[in-house]
Coordinates of C-alpha atoms in Angstrom, one line a residue:
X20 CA -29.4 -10.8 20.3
X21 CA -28.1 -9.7 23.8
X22 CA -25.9 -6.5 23.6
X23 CA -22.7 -7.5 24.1
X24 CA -21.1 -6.2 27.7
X25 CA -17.7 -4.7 26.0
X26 CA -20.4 -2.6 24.2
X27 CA -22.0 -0.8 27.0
X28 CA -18.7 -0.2 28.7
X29 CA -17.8 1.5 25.6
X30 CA -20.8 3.6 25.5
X31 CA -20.4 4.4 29.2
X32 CA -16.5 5.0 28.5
X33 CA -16.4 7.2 25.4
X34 CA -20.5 8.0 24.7
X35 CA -23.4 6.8 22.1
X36 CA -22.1 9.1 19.5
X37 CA -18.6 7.2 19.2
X38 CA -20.3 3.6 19.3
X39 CA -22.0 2.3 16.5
X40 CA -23.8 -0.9 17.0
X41 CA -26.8 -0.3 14.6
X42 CA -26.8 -3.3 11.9
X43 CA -27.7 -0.8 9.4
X44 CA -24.3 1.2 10.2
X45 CA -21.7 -1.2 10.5
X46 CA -21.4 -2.9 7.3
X47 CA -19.5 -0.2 6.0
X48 CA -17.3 -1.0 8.7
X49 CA -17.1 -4.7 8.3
X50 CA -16.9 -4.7 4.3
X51 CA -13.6 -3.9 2.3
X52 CA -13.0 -1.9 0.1
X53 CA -12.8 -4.4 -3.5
X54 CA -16.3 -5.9 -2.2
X55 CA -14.9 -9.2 -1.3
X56 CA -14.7 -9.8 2.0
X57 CA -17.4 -9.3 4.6
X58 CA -17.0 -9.8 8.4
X59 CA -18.9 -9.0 11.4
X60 CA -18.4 -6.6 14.5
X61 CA -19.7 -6.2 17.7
X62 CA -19.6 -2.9 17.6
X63 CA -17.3 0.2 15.5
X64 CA -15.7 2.7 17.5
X65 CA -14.4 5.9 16.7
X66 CA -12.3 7.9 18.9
X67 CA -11.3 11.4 18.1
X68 CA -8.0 11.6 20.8
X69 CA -5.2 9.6 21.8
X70 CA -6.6 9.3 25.3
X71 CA -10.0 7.5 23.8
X72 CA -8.2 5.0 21.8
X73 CA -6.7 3.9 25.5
X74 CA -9.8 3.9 27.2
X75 CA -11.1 1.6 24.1
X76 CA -8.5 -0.3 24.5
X77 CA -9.1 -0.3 28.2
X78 CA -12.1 -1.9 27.9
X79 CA -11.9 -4.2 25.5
X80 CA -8.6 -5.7 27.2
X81 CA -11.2 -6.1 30.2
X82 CA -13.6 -8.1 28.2
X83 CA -10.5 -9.9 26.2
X84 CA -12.3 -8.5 23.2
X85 CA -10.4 -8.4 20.0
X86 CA -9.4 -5.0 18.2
X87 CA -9.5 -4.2 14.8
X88 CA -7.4 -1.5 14.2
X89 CA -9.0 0.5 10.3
X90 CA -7.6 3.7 8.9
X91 CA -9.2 4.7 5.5
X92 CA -10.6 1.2 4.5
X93 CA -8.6 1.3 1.8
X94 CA -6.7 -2.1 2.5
X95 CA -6.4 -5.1 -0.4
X96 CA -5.5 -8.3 2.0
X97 CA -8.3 -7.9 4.7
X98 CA -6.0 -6.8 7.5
X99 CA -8.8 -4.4 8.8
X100 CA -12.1 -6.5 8.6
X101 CA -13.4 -8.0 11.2
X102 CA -13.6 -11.9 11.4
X103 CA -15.8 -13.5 14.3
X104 CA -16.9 -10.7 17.2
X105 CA -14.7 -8.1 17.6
X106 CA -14.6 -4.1 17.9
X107 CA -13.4 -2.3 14.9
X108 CA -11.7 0.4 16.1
X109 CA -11.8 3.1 13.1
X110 CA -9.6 6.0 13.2
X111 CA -11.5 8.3 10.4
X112 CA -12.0 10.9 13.0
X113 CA -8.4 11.1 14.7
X114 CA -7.9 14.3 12.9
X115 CA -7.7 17.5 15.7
X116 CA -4.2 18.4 15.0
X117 CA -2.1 18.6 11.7
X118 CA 0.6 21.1 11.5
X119 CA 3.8 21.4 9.4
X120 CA 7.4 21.7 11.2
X121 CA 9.4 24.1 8.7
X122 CA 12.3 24.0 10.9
X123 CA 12.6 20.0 10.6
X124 CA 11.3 19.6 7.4
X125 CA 8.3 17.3 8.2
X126 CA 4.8 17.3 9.1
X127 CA 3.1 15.9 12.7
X128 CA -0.6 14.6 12.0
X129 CA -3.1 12.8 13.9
X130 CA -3.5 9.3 12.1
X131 CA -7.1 10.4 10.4
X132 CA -6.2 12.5 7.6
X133 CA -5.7 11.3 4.7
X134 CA -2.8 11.9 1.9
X135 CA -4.2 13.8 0.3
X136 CA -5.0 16.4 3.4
X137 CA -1.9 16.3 4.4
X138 CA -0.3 16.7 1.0
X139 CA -2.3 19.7 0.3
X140 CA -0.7 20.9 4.0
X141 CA 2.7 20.6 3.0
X142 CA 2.3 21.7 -0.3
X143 CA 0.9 25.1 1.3
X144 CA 3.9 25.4 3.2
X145 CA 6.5 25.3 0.2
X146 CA 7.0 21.4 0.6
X147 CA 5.5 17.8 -0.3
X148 CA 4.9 14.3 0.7
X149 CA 7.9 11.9 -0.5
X150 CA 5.3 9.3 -1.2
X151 CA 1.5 9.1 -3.0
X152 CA -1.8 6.3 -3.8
X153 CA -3.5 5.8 -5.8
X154 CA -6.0 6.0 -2.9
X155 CA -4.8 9.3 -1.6
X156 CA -8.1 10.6 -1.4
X157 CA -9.6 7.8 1.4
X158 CA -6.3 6.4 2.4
X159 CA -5.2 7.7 6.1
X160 CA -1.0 8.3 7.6
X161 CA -1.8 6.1 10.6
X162 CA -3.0 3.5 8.1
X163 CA 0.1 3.8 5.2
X164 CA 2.3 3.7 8.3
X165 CA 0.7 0.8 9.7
X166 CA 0.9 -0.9 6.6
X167 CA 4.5 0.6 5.1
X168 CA 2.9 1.4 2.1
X169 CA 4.8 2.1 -1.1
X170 CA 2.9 4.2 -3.9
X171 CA 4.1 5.5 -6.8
X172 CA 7.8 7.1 -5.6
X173 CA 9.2 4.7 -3.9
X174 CA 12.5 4.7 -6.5
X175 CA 12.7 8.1 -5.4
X176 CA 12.3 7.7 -1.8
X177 CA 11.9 4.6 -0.2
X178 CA 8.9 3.2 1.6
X179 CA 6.8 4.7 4.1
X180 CA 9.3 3.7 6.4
X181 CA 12.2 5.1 5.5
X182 CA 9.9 8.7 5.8
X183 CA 9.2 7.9 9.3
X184 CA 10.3 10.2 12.4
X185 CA 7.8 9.4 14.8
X186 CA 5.3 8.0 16.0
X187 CA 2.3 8.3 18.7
X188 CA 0.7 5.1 20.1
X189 CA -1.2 3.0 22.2
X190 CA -0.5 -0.6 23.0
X191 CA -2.5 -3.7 23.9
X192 CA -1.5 -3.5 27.2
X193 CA -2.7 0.2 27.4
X194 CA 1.1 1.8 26.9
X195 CA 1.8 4.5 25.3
X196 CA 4.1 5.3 22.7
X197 CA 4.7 8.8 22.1
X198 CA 7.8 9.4 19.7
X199 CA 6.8 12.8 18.2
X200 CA 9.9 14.8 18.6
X201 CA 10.9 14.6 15.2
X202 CA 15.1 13.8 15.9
X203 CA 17.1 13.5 13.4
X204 CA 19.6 11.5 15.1
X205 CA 18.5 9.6 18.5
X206 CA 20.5 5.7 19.2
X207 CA 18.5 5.2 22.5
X208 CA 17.7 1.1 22.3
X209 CA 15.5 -0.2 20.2
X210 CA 13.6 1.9 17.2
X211 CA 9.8 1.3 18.0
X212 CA 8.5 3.3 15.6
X213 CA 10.1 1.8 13.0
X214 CA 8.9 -1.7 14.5
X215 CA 5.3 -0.8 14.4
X216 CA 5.7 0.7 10.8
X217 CA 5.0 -2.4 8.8
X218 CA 3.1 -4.3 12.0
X219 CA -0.8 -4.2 10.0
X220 CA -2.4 -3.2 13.6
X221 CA -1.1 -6.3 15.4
X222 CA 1.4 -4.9 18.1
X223 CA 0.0 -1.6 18.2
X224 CA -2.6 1.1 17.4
X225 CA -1.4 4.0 15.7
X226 CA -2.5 7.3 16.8
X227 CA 0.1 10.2 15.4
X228 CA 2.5 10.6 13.1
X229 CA 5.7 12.7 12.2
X230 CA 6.6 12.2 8.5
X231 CA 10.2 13.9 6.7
X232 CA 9.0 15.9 3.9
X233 CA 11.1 17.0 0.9
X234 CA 11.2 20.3 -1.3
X235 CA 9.2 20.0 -4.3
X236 CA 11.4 19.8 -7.7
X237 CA 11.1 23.3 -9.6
X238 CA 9.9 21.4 -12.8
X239 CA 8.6 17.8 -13.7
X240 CA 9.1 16.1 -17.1
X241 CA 6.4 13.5 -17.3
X242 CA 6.5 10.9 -20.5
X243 CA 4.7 8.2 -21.8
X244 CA 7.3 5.7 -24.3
X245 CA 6.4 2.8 -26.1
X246 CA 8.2 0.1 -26.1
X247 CA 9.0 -3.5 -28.1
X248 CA 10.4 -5.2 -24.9
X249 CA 10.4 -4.9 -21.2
X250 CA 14.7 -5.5 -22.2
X251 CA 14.4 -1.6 -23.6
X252 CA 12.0 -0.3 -20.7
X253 CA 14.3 -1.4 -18.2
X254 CA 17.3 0.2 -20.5
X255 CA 15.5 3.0 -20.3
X256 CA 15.2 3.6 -16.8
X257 CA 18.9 2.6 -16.1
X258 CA 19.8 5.4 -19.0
X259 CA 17.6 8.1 -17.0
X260 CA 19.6 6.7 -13.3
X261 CA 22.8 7.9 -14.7
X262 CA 22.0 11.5 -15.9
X263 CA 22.9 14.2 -13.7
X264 CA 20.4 17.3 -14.9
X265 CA 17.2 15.2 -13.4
X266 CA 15.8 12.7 -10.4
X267 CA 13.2 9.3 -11.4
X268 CA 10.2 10.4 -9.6
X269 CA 8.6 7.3 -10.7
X270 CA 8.5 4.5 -13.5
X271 CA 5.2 2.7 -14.3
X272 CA 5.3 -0.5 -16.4
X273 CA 1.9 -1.1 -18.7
X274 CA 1.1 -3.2 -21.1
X275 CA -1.0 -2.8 -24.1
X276 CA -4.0 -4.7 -23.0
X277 CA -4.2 -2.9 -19.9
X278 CA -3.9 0.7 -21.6
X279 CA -6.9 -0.7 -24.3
X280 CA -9.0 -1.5 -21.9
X281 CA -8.7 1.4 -19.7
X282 CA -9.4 3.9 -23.0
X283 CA -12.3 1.4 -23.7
X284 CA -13.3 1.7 -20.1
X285 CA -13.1 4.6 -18.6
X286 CA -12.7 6.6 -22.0
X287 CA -9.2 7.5 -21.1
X288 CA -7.1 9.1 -23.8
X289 CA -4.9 7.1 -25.7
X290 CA -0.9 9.1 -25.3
X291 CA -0.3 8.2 -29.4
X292 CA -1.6 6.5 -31.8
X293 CA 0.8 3.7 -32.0
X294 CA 0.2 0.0 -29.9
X295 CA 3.4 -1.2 -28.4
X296 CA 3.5 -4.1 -26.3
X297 CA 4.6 -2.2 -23.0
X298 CA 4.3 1.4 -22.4
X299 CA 6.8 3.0 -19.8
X300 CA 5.3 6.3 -17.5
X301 CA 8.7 8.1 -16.6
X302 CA 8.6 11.2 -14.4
X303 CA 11.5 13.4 -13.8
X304 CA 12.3 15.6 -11.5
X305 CA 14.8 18.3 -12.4
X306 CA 15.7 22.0 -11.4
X307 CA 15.4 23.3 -15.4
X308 CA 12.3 22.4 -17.5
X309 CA 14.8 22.5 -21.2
X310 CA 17.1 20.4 -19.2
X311 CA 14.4 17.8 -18.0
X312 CA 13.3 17.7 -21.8
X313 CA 17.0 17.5 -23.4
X314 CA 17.7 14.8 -20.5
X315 CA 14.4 13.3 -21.7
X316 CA 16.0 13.4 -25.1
X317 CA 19.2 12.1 -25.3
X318 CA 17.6 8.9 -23.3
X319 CA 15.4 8.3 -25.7
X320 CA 18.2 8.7 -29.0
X321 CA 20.3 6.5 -26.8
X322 CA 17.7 3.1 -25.9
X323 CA 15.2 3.7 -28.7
X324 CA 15.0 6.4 -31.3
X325 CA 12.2 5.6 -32.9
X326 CA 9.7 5.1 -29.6
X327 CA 6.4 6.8 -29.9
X328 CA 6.7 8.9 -27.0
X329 CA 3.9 11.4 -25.2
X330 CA 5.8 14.6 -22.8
X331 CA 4.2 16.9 -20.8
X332 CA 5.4 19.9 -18.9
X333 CA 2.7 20.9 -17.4
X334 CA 0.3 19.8 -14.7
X335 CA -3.3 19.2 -17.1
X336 CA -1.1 17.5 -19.5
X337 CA 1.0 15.1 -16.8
X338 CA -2.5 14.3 -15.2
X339 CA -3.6 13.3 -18.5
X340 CA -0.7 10.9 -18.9
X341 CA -1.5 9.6 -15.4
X342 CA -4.7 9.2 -15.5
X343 CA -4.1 5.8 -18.0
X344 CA -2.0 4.3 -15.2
X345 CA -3.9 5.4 -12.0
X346 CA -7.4 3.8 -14.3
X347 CA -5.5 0.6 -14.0
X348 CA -6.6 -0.5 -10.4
X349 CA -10.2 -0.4 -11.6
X350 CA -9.9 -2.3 -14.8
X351 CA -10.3 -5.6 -13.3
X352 CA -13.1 -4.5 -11.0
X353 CA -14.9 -3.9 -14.3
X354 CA -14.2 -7.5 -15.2
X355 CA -15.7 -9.4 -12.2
X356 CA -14.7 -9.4 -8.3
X357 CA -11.2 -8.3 -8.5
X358 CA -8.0 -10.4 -6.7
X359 CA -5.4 -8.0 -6.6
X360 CA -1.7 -9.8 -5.6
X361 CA 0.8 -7.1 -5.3
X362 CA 3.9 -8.6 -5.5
X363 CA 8.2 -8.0 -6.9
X364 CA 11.1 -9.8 -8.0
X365 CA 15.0 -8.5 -7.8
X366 CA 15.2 -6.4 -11.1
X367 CA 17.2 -8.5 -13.0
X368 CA 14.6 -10.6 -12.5
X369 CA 11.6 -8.7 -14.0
X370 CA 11.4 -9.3 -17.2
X371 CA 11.1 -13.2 -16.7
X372 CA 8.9 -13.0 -14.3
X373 CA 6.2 -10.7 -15.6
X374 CA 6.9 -13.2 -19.2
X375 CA 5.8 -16.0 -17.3
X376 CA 3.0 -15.0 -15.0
X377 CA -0.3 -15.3 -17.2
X378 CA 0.9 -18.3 -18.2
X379 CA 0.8 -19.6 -14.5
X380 CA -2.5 -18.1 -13.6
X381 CA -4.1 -19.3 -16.7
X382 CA -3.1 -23.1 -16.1
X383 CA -5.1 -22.2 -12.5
X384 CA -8.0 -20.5 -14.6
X385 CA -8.1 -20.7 -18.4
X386 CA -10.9 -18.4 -18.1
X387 CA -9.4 -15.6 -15.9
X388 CA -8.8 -12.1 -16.9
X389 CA -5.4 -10.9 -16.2
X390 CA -3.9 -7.1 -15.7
X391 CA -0.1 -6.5 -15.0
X392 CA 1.4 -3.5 -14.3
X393 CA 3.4 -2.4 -11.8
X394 CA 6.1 0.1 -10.8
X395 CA 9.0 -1.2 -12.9
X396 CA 11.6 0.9 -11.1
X397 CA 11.3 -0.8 -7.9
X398 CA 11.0 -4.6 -9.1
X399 CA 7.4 -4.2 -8.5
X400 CA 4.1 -6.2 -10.1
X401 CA 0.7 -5.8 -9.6
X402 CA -1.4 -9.0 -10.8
X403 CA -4.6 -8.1 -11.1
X404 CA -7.0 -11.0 -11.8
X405 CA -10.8 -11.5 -12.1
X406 CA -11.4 -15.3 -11.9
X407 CA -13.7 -16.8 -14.4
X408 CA -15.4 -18.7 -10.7
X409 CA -14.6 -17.7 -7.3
X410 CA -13.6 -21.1 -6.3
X411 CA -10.2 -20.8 -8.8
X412 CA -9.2 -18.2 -6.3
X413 CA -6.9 -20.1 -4.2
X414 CA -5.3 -22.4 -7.1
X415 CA -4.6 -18.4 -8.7
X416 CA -2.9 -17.2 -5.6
X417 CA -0.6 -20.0 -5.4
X418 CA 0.8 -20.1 -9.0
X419 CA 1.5 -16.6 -8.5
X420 CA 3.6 -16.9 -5.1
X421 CA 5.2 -19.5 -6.2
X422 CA 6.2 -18.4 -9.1
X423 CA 7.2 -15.4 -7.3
X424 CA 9.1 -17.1 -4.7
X425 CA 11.2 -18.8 -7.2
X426 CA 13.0 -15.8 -8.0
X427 CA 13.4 -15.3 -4.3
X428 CA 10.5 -12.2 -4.7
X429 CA 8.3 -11.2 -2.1
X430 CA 4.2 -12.0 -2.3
X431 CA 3.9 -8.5 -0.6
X432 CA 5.7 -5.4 -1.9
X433 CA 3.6 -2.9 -0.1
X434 CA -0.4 -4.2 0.8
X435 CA 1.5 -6.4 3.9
X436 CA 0.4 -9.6 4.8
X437 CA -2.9 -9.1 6.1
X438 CA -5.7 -12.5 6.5
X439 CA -5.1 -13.2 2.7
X440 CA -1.5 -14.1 2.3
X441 CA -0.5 -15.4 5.7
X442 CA -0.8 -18.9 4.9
X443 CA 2.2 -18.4 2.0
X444 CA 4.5 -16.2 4.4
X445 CA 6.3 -19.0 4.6
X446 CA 6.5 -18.7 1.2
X447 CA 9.5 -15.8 1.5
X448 CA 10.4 -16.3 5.8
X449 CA 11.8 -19.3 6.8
X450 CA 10.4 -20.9 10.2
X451 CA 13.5 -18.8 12.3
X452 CA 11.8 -15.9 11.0
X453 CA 8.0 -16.7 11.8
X454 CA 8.8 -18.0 14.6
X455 CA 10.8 -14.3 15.6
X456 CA 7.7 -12.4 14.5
X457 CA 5.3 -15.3 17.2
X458 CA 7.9 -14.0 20.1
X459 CA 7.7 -10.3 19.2
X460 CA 3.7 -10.5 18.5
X461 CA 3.5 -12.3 21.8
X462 CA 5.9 -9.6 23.9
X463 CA 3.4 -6.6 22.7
X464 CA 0.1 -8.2 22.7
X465 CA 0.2 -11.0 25.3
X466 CA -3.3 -11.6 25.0
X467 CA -3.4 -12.0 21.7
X468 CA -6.6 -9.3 21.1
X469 CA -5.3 -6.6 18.4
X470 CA -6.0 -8.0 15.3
X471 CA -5.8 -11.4 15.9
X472 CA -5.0 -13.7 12.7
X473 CA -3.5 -11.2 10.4
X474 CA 0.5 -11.7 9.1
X475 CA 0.9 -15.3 11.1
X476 CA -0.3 -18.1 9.8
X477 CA -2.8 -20.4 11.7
X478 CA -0.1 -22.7 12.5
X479 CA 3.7 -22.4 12.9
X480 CA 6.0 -22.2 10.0
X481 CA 8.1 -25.8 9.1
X482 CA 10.3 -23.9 6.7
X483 CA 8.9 -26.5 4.4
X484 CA 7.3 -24.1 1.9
X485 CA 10.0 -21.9 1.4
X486 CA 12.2 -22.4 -1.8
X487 CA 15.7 -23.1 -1.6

């Protein structure tokens, strides 16, 4: 097959090294991460400055080329794979500068390094991310801004968004964005880099980042509780909002068949002996470690007495406690090819929704397997589901919205949209609002080439779908 001519204007642009074309290469380019979707690219590039991402862009714009913005490849709803030709435009290797601003309590990185890098940074300095993955390790800052990702603190501190001071960036049209100064207060028009926080690649490529980081709590309570009802887990965590001596970090909903299988799995340590039906994680931040525990305490006398309940003070022990909920994304993947719907409902809604969900998917597939958890602070639920036949996929994901939808949730609290869900936006945004995001698509891309067919849905929105 006939090289393609965007390709050896790229090579001529940016050089051989940055270009892979080899069919051997690209599939770990064109493959996500679960194993489930597969695509196919003309060609991968990888840029390691702002200035090459614009001449990429240059040149592709040229050839009307689509663009496939990918960070870490870490993505659940196939918002970076490639579908029909296009370039995927990785930026792994956007990682030259990284440096930590003291003075205004932040950090400005290029978009390649991951959380983990750039925790590891901050924490050098005195100082810490506000947010964390599960996929620290692979998962990039120009691809958990790109994608407003949530993690494990956001009843702590908000989504990516909210951590957000700036951002570097080059649009379809071959502008540039560059938003790095790290202000604390600036009301000058329109807040772009808040608008491409969120966007999933489609009005504009991420390059840099500044992100707000926060002082590190002196001690950390971290606590495994059973309980009889998701009623006295959410008790709980309203008890701990109202005490004064220490901070929720986070608050992990599990279930009993999830923490089984993940100790039958992965050999994961069981916290205690007992089985209860849901198991809460709590972490606390506080400035005194006998405070933390006594605040940890009284809690606990209050909502339920008699919980079996797991604490750890220390780092080896906490990890230990974590490691059964961060073992949770694989279970499924153990199962059979994983669909993973992250989803939430209002709070006050929780507990009927997460009652009713297996019921829903099983009526889709009586054969599925199904593991809920989620980050119960937040109103978040992760259904994890490994259909008993491929072909029950679609009938799953549509019990699930819709189930979601009737409590007026949202199909994505913090994977976006990507290919996957973008036929049931319309599930949670009315026409007026699909129709808003088609005008502001079409005022930054025009041509329609960066990442064409990801959040929109094939056709416009009737307003139809959405429940009343």
């Amino acid at each position: 097959m006939a090289e393609h001519p965007a390709v050896s204007d790229l090579v001529h642009e940016l050089g051989s090294r940055k270009v892979v074309s080899d069919p051997d290469q690209l599939p770990q380019y064109e493959t996500d991460w679960l194993g489930r979707r597969f695509g196919h690219a003309a060609c991968a590039v990888l840029p390691e400055t702002h200035d090459e991402v614009g001449l990429a862009v240059a040149v592709c714009r040229k050839h009307h080329m689509p663009i496939i913005p990918q960070g870490g490849n870490t993505g659940l709803v196939g918002g970076g794979i490639p579908f029909g030709t296009g370039v995927v435009l990785s930026l792994r290797n956007l990682r030259s500068h990284m440096e930590v601003d003291s003075s205004g309590g932040g950090i400005v990185a290029d978009a390649g390094w991951t959380v983990r890098e750039a925790g590891e940074m901050l924490a050098a300095a005195g100082l810490a991310l506000p947010f964390d993955l599960a996929s620290r390790d692979s998962a990039t800052l120009g691809g958990v801004v790109a994608t407003n990702a949530g993690g494990l603190h956001v009843i702590r501190y908000g989504h990516v968004r909210r951590q957000l001071m700036g951002v570097q960036a080059v649009l379809p049209d071959g502008t540039t964005v560059d938003r790095l100064e790290g202000l604390r207060k600036d009301t000058a028009g329109y807040d772009l880099p808040s608008l491409l926080c969120g966007s999933e690649g489609t009005l504009g490529i991420i390059t840099g980042v500044r992100l707000s980081a926060v002082v590190p709590d002196k001690a950390t309570v971290t606590a495994v509780i059973g309980c009889r009802s998701i009623g006295e887990l959410a008790e709980i965590i309203a008890q701990a909002r109202l005490q004064h001596a220490v901070e929720i970090s986070a608050a992990e909903l599990m279930r009993e068949e999830g923490v089984a299988l993940a100790c039958e799995l992965f050999g994961t340590a069981r916290p205690f002996p007992d089985h209860s039906p849901f198991l809460l994680l709590l972490e606390l931040g506080t400035d005194d470690e006998d405070r933390g525990i006594a605040a940890l305490a009284g809690i606990l006398e209050q909502v339920v007495p008699d919980a079996p309940v797991a604490v750890a003070t220390d780092r080896a022990a906490a990890s230990s406690l974590w490691a059964l909920r961060e073992r949770h994304p694989e279970i499924v993947g153990r199962l059979g090819v994983p669909m993973k719907l992250d989803t939430a409902v209002p709070l006050s809604s929780y507990a009927k929704a997460m009652e009713g969900m297996e019921e829903r998917i099983h009526a889709a597939d009586a054969g599925a397997h199904v593991v809920l958890y989620g980050h119960a602070g937040d109103g978040s639920l992760h259904v994890n589901v490994a259909p008993s036949d491929p072909e029950h996929g679609s009938a799953i994901e549509e019990a699930v919205y819709r189930w979601i939808a009737s409590f007026r949730g949202t199909i994505s609290a913090e994977h976006g949209i990507g290919r996957d869900k973008r036929e049931w936006l319309s599930l949670i945004r009315s026409s007026g609002e699909i129709g808003l995001f088609r005008r502001v698509k079409a005022a930054f891309d025009p041509d329609g080439i960066l990442n064409p067919g990801v959040i929109l849905p094939e056709t416009p929105a009737t307003g139809e779908d959405r429940l009343a």
